[in-house]
Coordinates of C-alpha atoms in Angstrom, one line a residue:
M1 CA 181.6 78.5 -103.9
N2 CA 179.9 81.9 -103.4
D3 CA 183.0 83.7 -102.1
S4 CA 181.2 86.8 -100.9
R5 CA 178.6 84.9 -98.9
T6 CA 181.3 82.5 -97.4
L7 CA 183.4 85.5 -96.4
R8 CA 180.5 87.1 -94.7
E9 CA 179.6 83.9 -92.9
L10 CA 183.2 83.4 -91.8
S11 CA 183.4 86.9 -90.3
C12 CA 180.3 86.2 -88.2
A13 CA 181.4 82.7 -87.1
D14 CA 181.9 82.0 -83.4
D15 CA 185.5 81.0 -83.9
Y16 CA 186.5 84.0 -86.0
D17 CA 188.5 86.4 -84.0
P18 CA 190.0 89.2 -86.0
N19 CA 192.1 90.4 -83.1
S20 CA 194.2 87.2 -82.6
M21 CA 194.1 84.9 -85.7
P22 CA 196.7 82.2 -85.4
V23 CA 199.1 82.0 -88.4
D24 CA 198.1 78.4 -89.4
T25 CA 194.4 79.3 -89.1
A26 CA 194.8 82.3 -91.4
R27 CA 196.7 80.2 -94.0
A28 CA 194.0 77.6 -94.0
L29 CA 191.2 80.2 -94.3
I30 CA 192.9 81.8 -97.3
R31 CA 193.3 78.4 -99.0
R32 CA 189.6 77.8 -98.9
F33 CA 189.0 80.6 -101.4
L34 CA 191.7 79.9 -103.9
T35 CA 190.8 78.6 -107.4
P36 CA 193.7 78.2 -109.8
V37 CA 193.6 79.9 -113.2
A38 CA 192.1 77.7 -115.9
A39 CA 193.3 79.3 -119.2
V40 CA 196.0 77.2 -120.9
E41 CA 198.5 78.1 -123.6
K42 CA 201.0 76.2 -125.6
V43 CA 204.7 77.2 -125.3
H44 CA 207.9 75.8 -126.6
V45 CA 209.9 73.9 -123.9
R46 CA 212.6 76.7 -124.0
H47 CA 209.9 79.1 -122.7
A48 CA 208.3 76.7 -120.3
L49 CA 210.8 77.2 -117.4
D50 CA 209.0 78.0 -114.1
R51 CA 205.6 77.6 -115.8
V52 CA 203.0 75.1 -114.4
L53 CA 202.1 72.1 -116.5
A54 CA 198.4 72.1 -117.4
C55 CA 198.1 68.5 -118.6
D56 CA 199.6 65.1 -117.9
I57 CA 202.6 64.1 -119.9
V58 CA 202.8 60.4 -121.1
S59 CA 206.1 59.1 -122.5
P60 CA 205.8 58.5 -126.3
L61 CA 208.9 56.2 -126.3
D62 CA 211.2 54.2 -124.1
V63 CA 214.0 56.0 -122.3
P64 CA 216.7 54.9 -123.1
G65 CA 215.5 53.6 -126.4
H66 CA 217.9 50.6 -126.5
D67 CA 220.1 48.6 -124.2
N68 CA 223.3 50.5 -123.8
S69 CA 226.6 50.5 -121.9
A70 CA 226.9 52.4 -118.6
M71 CA 230.6 52.9 -119.0
D72 CA 233.6 52.5 -121.4
G73 CA 234.8 48.9 -121.6
W74 CA 234.1 45.6 -123.4
A75 CA 230.7 44.1 -124.4
V76 CA 230.9 40.4 -123.7
R77 CA 228.8 37.3 -123.1
F78 CA 228.9 36.6 -119.3
A79 CA 228.9 32.8 -120.1
D80 CA 232.4 33.2 -121.7
L81 CA 234.0 34.5 -118.5
Q82 CA 235.6 31.6 -116.7
G83 CA 238.5 32.9 -114.6
E84 CA 241.0 34.9 -116.5
T85 CA 239.6 34.9 -120.1
T86 CA 241.0 36.0 -123.4
L87 CA 238.4 37.0 -126.1
K88 CA 238.7 38.0 -129.7
R89 CA 238.0 41.6 -130.6
V90 CA 235.5 41.7 -133.5
G91 CA 234.6 45.5 -133.6
E92 CA 233.6 48.7 -131.8
S93 CA 230.3 50.2 -130.7
F94 CA 230.2 54.0 -130.3
A95 CA 227.4 56.2 -129.0
G96 CA 225.5 57.0 -132.2
A97 CA 227.5 54.4 -134.3
P98 CA 226.6 50.9 -133.0
Y99 CA 228.3 47.7 -133.9
A100 CA 226.3 46.2 -136.8
G101 CA 226.9 42.5 -136.2
A102 CA 226.3 40.0 -133.4
I103 CA 229.0 38.6 -131.1
G104 CA 229.4 34.9 -130.7
A105 CA 231.2 32.6 -128.2
G106 CA 234.7 33.9 -127.4
E107 CA 234.2 37.3 -128.9
A108 CA 234.1 40.9 -127.5
V109 CA 233.3 44.3 -128.8
R110 CA 235.0 47.5 -127.6
I111 CA 232.2 49.7 -126.3
F112 CA 231.8 53.3 -125.1
T113 CA 229.4 54.9 -122.6
G114 CA 225.9 55.2 -124.0
A115 CA 226.7 53.0 -127.0
V116 CA 224.1 50.3 -128.1
M117 CA 224.8 46.8 -126.7
P118 CA 225.7 44.5 -129.6
A119 CA 223.4 41.6 -130.3
G120 CA 224.5 38.5 -128.3
A121 CA 226.3 40.6 -125.6
D122 CA 224.7 40.8 -122.1
T123 CA 227.5 42.3 -119.9
V124 CA 230.0 45.1 -120.0
V125 CA 233.5 44.7 -118.4
M126 CA 234.8 48.1 -117.4
R127 CA 238.0 49.1 -119.2
E128 CA 240.1 49.1 -115.9
R129 CA 239.4 45.4 -115.4
A130 CA 240.6 44.3 -118.8
K131 CA 243.9 44.4 -120.8
E132 CA 243.8 45.0 -124.5
I133 CA 246.1 42.8 -126.6
P134 CA 246.7 42.6 -130.3
G135 CA 243.4 41.4 -131.8
G136 CA 241.7 40.8 -128.5
V137 CA 241.3 41.5 -124.8
T138 CA 242.1 39.6 -121.6
I139 CA 239.5 39.9 -118.9
A140 CA 240.7 39.6 -115.3
A141 CA 239.2 36.8 -113.1
G142 CA 236.2 38.2 -111.2
A143 CA 236.0 41.3 -113.3
V144 CA 232.2 41.2 -113.2
A145 CA 230.0 39.7 -110.5
K146 CA 226.9 38.9 -112.5
A147 CA 225.3 38.9 -116.0
G148 CA 224.0 42.3 -117.0
Q149 CA 226.5 44.2 -115.0
N150 CA 227.2 47.8 -116.3
R151 CA 224.4 47.5 -118.8
R152 CA 221.5 49.9 -119.0
F153 CA 218.2 48.4 -120.3
A154 CA 215.8 49.9 -122.8
G155 CA 213.0 51.7 -120.9
E156 CA 214.9 51.6 -117.6
D157 CA 214.3 55.3 -117.0
L158 CA 210.8 55.6 -118.7
Q159 CA 208.7 53.1 -120.5
R160 CA 206.5 54.0 -123.5
G161 CA 203.1 55.0 -122.2
A162 CA 204.3 55.7 -118.7
L163 CA 203.0 58.8 -116.8
V164 CA 205.9 61.2 -116.7
F165 CA 204.5 64.4 -115.2
R166 CA 201.0 65.2 -113.8
A167 CA 199.2 68.5 -114.3
G168 CA 200.2 71.0 -111.6
Q169 CA 203.9 70.1 -111.9
P170 CA 206.2 73.2 -112.0
L171 CA 208.7 72.9 -114.8
R172 CA 212.2 73.3 -113.5
P173 CA 215.4 72.6 -115.6
A174 CA 215.2 68.9 -114.9
E175 CA 211.7 68.7 -116.3
I176 CA 212.6 70.8 -119.3
G177 CA 215.4 68.3 -120.0
M178 CA 213.2 65.3 -119.6
L179 CA 210.6 66.8 -122.0
A180 CA 213.4 67.3 -124.6
S181 CA 214.6 63.8 -124.1
L182 CA 211.1 62.6 -125.1
G183 CA 211.2 64.7 -128.2
I184 CA 208.4 66.9 -126.9
G185 CA 208.8 70.4 -128.2
E186 CA 205.7 72.1 -126.9
V187 CA 203.7 71.8 -123.7
G188 CA 200.4 73.1 -122.4
V189 CA 200.9 75.4 -119.4
Y190 CA 198.6 77.6 -117.3
R191 CA 198.7 81.2 -118.3
K192 CA 200.7 83.5 -116.1
L193 CA 199.1 85.0 -113.0
R194 CA 198.6 88.7 -113.4
V195 CA 199.3 90.7 -110.2
A196 CA 198.7 94.4 -109.6
F197 CA 200.2 96.2 -106.7
F198 CA 200.5 99.7 -105.2
S199 CA 201.6 101.4 -102.0
T200 CA 199.4 103.8 -100.0
G201 CA 200.6 106.8 -98.0
D202 CA 201.0 110.5 -98.5
E203 CA 204.5 110.3 -97.1
L204 CA 205.8 108.0 -99.9
K205 CA 207.7 109.0 -102.9
S206 CA 209.0 107.0 -105.8
I207 CA 212.6 106.8 -106.8
G208 CA 213.7 109.9 -108.7
Q209 CA 211.3 112.3 -107.0
P210 CA 212.6 114.9 -104.5
L211 CA 211.8 114.3 -100.8
G212 CA 209.9 116.9 -98.9
A213 CA 209.7 117.2 -95.1
G214 CA 208.7 114.0 -93.5
Q215 CA 208.7 112.0 -96.7
I216 CA 210.5 108.8 -97.5
Y217 CA 211.2 106.7 -100.6
D218 CA 208.8 103.8 -101.1
S219 CA 210.8 100.5 -100.8
N220 CA 207.8 98.2 -100.6
R221 CA 207.0 98.2 -104.2
Y222 CA 210.5 97.2 -105.1
T223 CA 210.7 94.3 -102.7
L224 CA 207.2 93.2 -103.9
Y225 CA 208.4 93.5 -107.5
G226 CA 211.4 91.3 -106.9
M227 CA 209.4 88.6 -105.1
L228 CA 206.7 88.6 -107.8
V229 CA 209.3 88.4 -110.6
R230 CA 210.8 85.3 -108.9
L231 CA 207.4 83.8 -108.8
N232 CA 207.1 84.4 -112.6
C233 CA 204.0 86.6 -112.4
D234 CA 202.8 89.2 -114.9
I235 CA 203.2 92.4 -113.0
V236 CA 201.3 95.7 -113.0
D237 CA 203.1 98.3 -110.8
M238 CA 200.5 101.0 -110.1
G239 CA 202.9 103.2 -108.1
V240 CA 202.0 105.2 -105.0
V241 CA 198.4 106.1 -104.4
P242 CA 197.5 109.0 -102.1
D243 CA 195.5 108.5 -99.0
A244 CA 192.4 110.0 -100.6
P245 CA 189.1 108.1 -100.9
D246 CA 188.5 108.9 -104.6
S247 CA 192.1 108.0 -105.6
L248 CA 192.1 104.8 -103.6
E249 CA 188.7 103.7 -104.9
R250 CA 189.8 104.3 -108.5
A251 CA 193.1 102.4 -107.9
F252 CA 191.3 99.4 -106.3
A253 CA 188.7 99.2 -109.1
T254 CA 191.4 99.5 -111.9
A255 CA 193.6 96.9 -110.3
A256 CA 190.8 94.4 -109.8
A257 CA 189.6 94.8 -113.3
N258 CA 193.0 94.1 -114.8
A259 CA 194.5 91.5 -112.5
D260 CA 193.9 88.2 -110.8
V261 CA 195.5 89.4 -107.6
V262 CA 195.7 92.9 -106.0
I263 CA 198.4 93.5 -103.4
T264 CA 198.7 96.7 -101.4
S265 CA 201.1 97.8 -98.7
G266 CA 200.0 100.2 -96.0
G267 CA 196.5 101.2 -95.0
V268 CA 195.5 98.2 -92.9
S269 CA 196.9 99.2 -89.5
V270 CA 194.8 100.2 -86.5
G271 CA 193.0 103.4 -87.2
E272 CA 193.3 102.9 -91.0
A273 CA 191.5 99.6 -91.4
D274 CA 188.0 100.9 -90.8
F275 CA 188.4 103.5 -93.5
V276 CA 189.9 101.1 -96.0
K277 CA 187.3 98.4 -95.1
Q278 CA 184.4 100.7 -95.8
L279 CA 185.9 101.6 -99.1
L280 CA 186.5 98.0 -100.1
D281 CA 183.1 96.9 -99.0
K282 CA 181.7 99.0 -101.9
L283 CA 183.8 96.9 -104.4
G284 CA 184.0 93.5 -102.8
E285 CA 184.1 91.5 -99.6
V286 CA 187.3 91.7 -97.5
L287 CA 188.3 90.3 -94.1
F288 CA 190.6 92.3 -91.9
W289 CA 192.7 90.3 -89.5
K290 CA 195.1 91.0 -86.8
I291 CA 197.4 87.9 -87.0
A292 CA 199.0 86.6 -83.8
M293 CA 202.4 87.1 -85.3
K294 CA 205.4 89.5 -85.2
P295 CA 206.2 91.3 -87.4
G296 CA 203.2 91.7 -89.6
R297 CA 200.2 91.8 -87.3
P298 CA 197.8 93.6 -89.6
L299 CA 196.7 91.7 -92.7
A300 CA 193.7 91.8 -95.0
Y301 CA 192.4 89.2 -97.4
G302 CA 189.3 89.0 -99.6
K303 CA 187.9 89.4 -103.1
I304 CA 187.4 92.6 -105.1
G305 CA 185.3 91.7 -108.0
G306 CA 187.0 88.6 -109.4
A307 CA 190.4 89.4 -108.0
H308 CA 192.0 88.2 -104.8
F309 CA 193.1 91.0 -102.5
F310 CA 195.9 91.0 -100.0
G311 CA 196.4 94.1 -97.9
L312 CA 199.8 94.0 -96.3
P313 CA 201.2 96.2 -93.5
G314 CA 203.3 99.2 -94.4
N315 CA 206.5 98.5 -92.5
P316 CA 209.1 97.1 -95.0
V317 CA 210.0 93.9 -93.0
S318 CA 206.3 93.2 -92.3
V319 CA 205.6 93.4 -96.0
M320 CA 208.2 90.7 -96.7
V321 CA 207.3 88.4 -93.9
T322 CA 203.6 88.5 -94.6
F323 CA 204.2 88.0 -98.3
Y324 CA 206.5 85.0 -97.6
E325 CA 204.2 83.4 -95.1
F326 CA 200.8 84.0 -96.7
V327 CA 200.9 85.5 -100.2
R328 CA 203.6 83.2 -101.7
D329 CA 201.7 80.0 -101.1
A330 CA 198.4 81.6 -102.3
L331 CA 200.0 82.7 -105.6
L332 CA 201.5 79.2 -106.2
V333 CA 198.1 77.7 -105.7
L334 CA 196.5 80.2 -108.0
Q335 CA 199.1 79.5 -110.7
G336 CA 197.9 75.9 -110.7
R337 CA 200.7 74.2 -108.8
A338 CA 199.7 71.0 -107.0
G339 CA 200.7 70.0 -103.5
V340 CA 201.7 73.5 -102.3
E341 CA 202.9 73.5 -98.7
P342 CA 204.7 76.2 -96.6
V343 CA 208.5 76.0 -96.8
P344 CA 209.5 73.3 -94.3
L345 CA 211.2 74.0 -91.0
F346 CA 214.3 72.3 -89.6
K347 CA 216.1 72.5 -86.3
A348 CA 219.3 74.5 -85.5
T349 CA 221.0 75.3 -82.3
L350 CA 220.5 78.9 -81.0
A351 CA 223.9 80.6 -80.6
A352 CA 222.7 83.4 -78.3
P353 CA 219.6 83.8 -76.1
I354 CA 216.4 85.3 -77.5
R355 CA 213.9 87.2 -75.3
K356 CA 210.2 86.6 -76.3
A357 CA 206.8 86.9 -74.7
P358 CA 204.3 84.0 -75.3
G359 CA 201.2 84.8 -77.3
R360 CA 202.4 85.4 -80.9
T361 CA 204.4 83.5 -83.5
E362 CA 207.6 85.4 -84.2
F363 CA 209.6 85.3 -87.4
Q364 CA 213.0 86.7 -86.3
R365 CA 215.6 87.3 -89.0
G366 CA 218.5 84.9 -88.5
I367 CA 221.9 84.0 -89.8
L368 CA 222.5 80.2 -90.2
S369 CA 226.0 79.0 -90.2
R370 CA 228.2 76.0 -89.3
D371 CA 229.5 75.7 -85.7
E372 CA 233.0 74.3 -84.8
A373 CA 231.7 70.8 -84.7
G374 CA 230.1 71.0 -88.2
G375 CA 226.5 71.3 -87.0
W376 CA 224.1 74.1 -87.8
Q377 CA 223.7 77.1 -85.5
V378 CA 221.7 80.2 -85.8
R379 CA 221.7 83.7 -84.4
T380 CA 219.5 86.8 -85.0
T381 CA 220.6 89.6 -87.2
G382 CA 220.3 92.0 -84.2
D383 CA 217.6 94.6 -83.9
Q384 CA 214.3 93.0 -85.1
G385 CA 212.3 96.2 -85.6
S386 CA 209.8 95.9 -88.5
G387 CA 211.1 99.0 -90.2
I388 CA 214.7 97.7 -90.4
L389 CA 214.9 96.3 -93.9
S390 CA 218.6 95.7 -93.6
S391 CA 217.7 92.8 -91.2
M392 CA 216.2 91.0 -94.2
S393 CA 219.2 91.7 -96.3
H394 CA 221.6 90.3 -93.7
A395 CA 219.4 87.3 -93.0
N396 CA 219.5 83.9 -94.7
C397 CA 216.7 82.4 -92.7
F398 CA 213.8 83.0 -90.3
I399 CA 214.0 81.8 -86.7
V400 CA 210.4 80.7 -86.2
L401 CA 209.2 80.8 -82.6
G402 CA 205.8 79.4 -81.9
A403 CA 203.0 81.4 -80.2
E404 CA 203.5 79.4 -77.0
T405 CA 207.2 79.9 -76.8
G406 CA 208.8 82.2 -74.3
N407 CA 212.4 83.2 -73.8
V408 CA 214.9 80.8 -75.5
A409 CA 218.3 80.1 -74.0
A410 CA 221.5 79.7 -76.0
G411 CA 222.1 76.0 -76.9
E412 CA 218.4 75.2 -77.3
A413 CA 217.1 73.9 -80.6
V414 CA 214.8 76.3 -82.6
D415 CA 212.9 76.0 -85.8
V416 CA 214.5 77.6 -88.9
Q417 CA 213.0 78.4 -92.3
L418 CA 215.5 79.1 -95.1
L419 CA 214.8 82.3 -97.0
E420 CA 216.4 81.0 -100.2
G421 CA 213.8 78.3 -100.3
L422 CA 210.8 80.7 -100.0
I423 CA 211.2 82.1 -103.5

């Protein structure tokens, strides 16, 4: 795909409206331009956590490798169990130290969880349903219902040659454990995504610098840093760049030359967008949108050289909302993950009314909790201003109100998106 040509064609399309792009439309358009990283590296499984698998994994062995007991008890022949039955004890089978012989009619072996089933045995009687006696064991009538009970079979979890994981699978603790259980010490994963970011604005200062009149500390780089770390990206923090054409041009060029993705905060609001767009048109092809959402209306996406570009708003809450709703999914796709979807919504009961005008999708910060009946209820964190970063700190979810939604009364069901599931 020729990204620049496609971006130009898109901006001229009849259904392209930069003044009122619906959230789902913007997500879908961004997805059209995303091609995952291709470079692969081998890493030890201990270092593979949160990386993305670059090749299919096929099981080299059966898991478990042998028939074994699902619990502590007695390995017996089901055919010997006729009412209350007394059997002769002929040995023990421990995990890692199996019984070496075979059991015959009227015999039993004391067995422990995970131990290999002795030859001749087909069933395990749990310890609580049996009574040990000198030289043997008495099995209660009806202690087991069928042959094979409490017995795990070789290959029950995975069979040799079976597909275990497909390329594109993120490696979580469970996957790391499964790889280790197969004796796999190294895996091929896609290289980490490299992301460069900076803030724009003459009023911004970094931590440790004194504040002058009208100046504020830049919080956006620190929230972006935290979100990017959780997504396991390689990070290039380029600091605060002054609102000067030469400085901005150098910053954009340097970032694009050294990263897969460039993220900025500020500089895409009304009155600023034309200036930044002219600058970026020299280096790439960028679409500027006004998304029909609140907070986070201004958003830019495009390509600068070979790098993807996301221009986020300057207000702290808007930065986080647009990152969660647009950038997060794009980065996961670029990392090579398969089947990336937005974090799902579920219903909760609104505890207090919300005033809203139709026309835009709103992501109000919410607090989800249990009501007296044990169901889920949600309320807003209070003031929903896009500059109130504490609303994100207090929230554990977004209350997602669709574009067509107006005022919502207490007691109505609303869509909720958990923040903890986003990153």
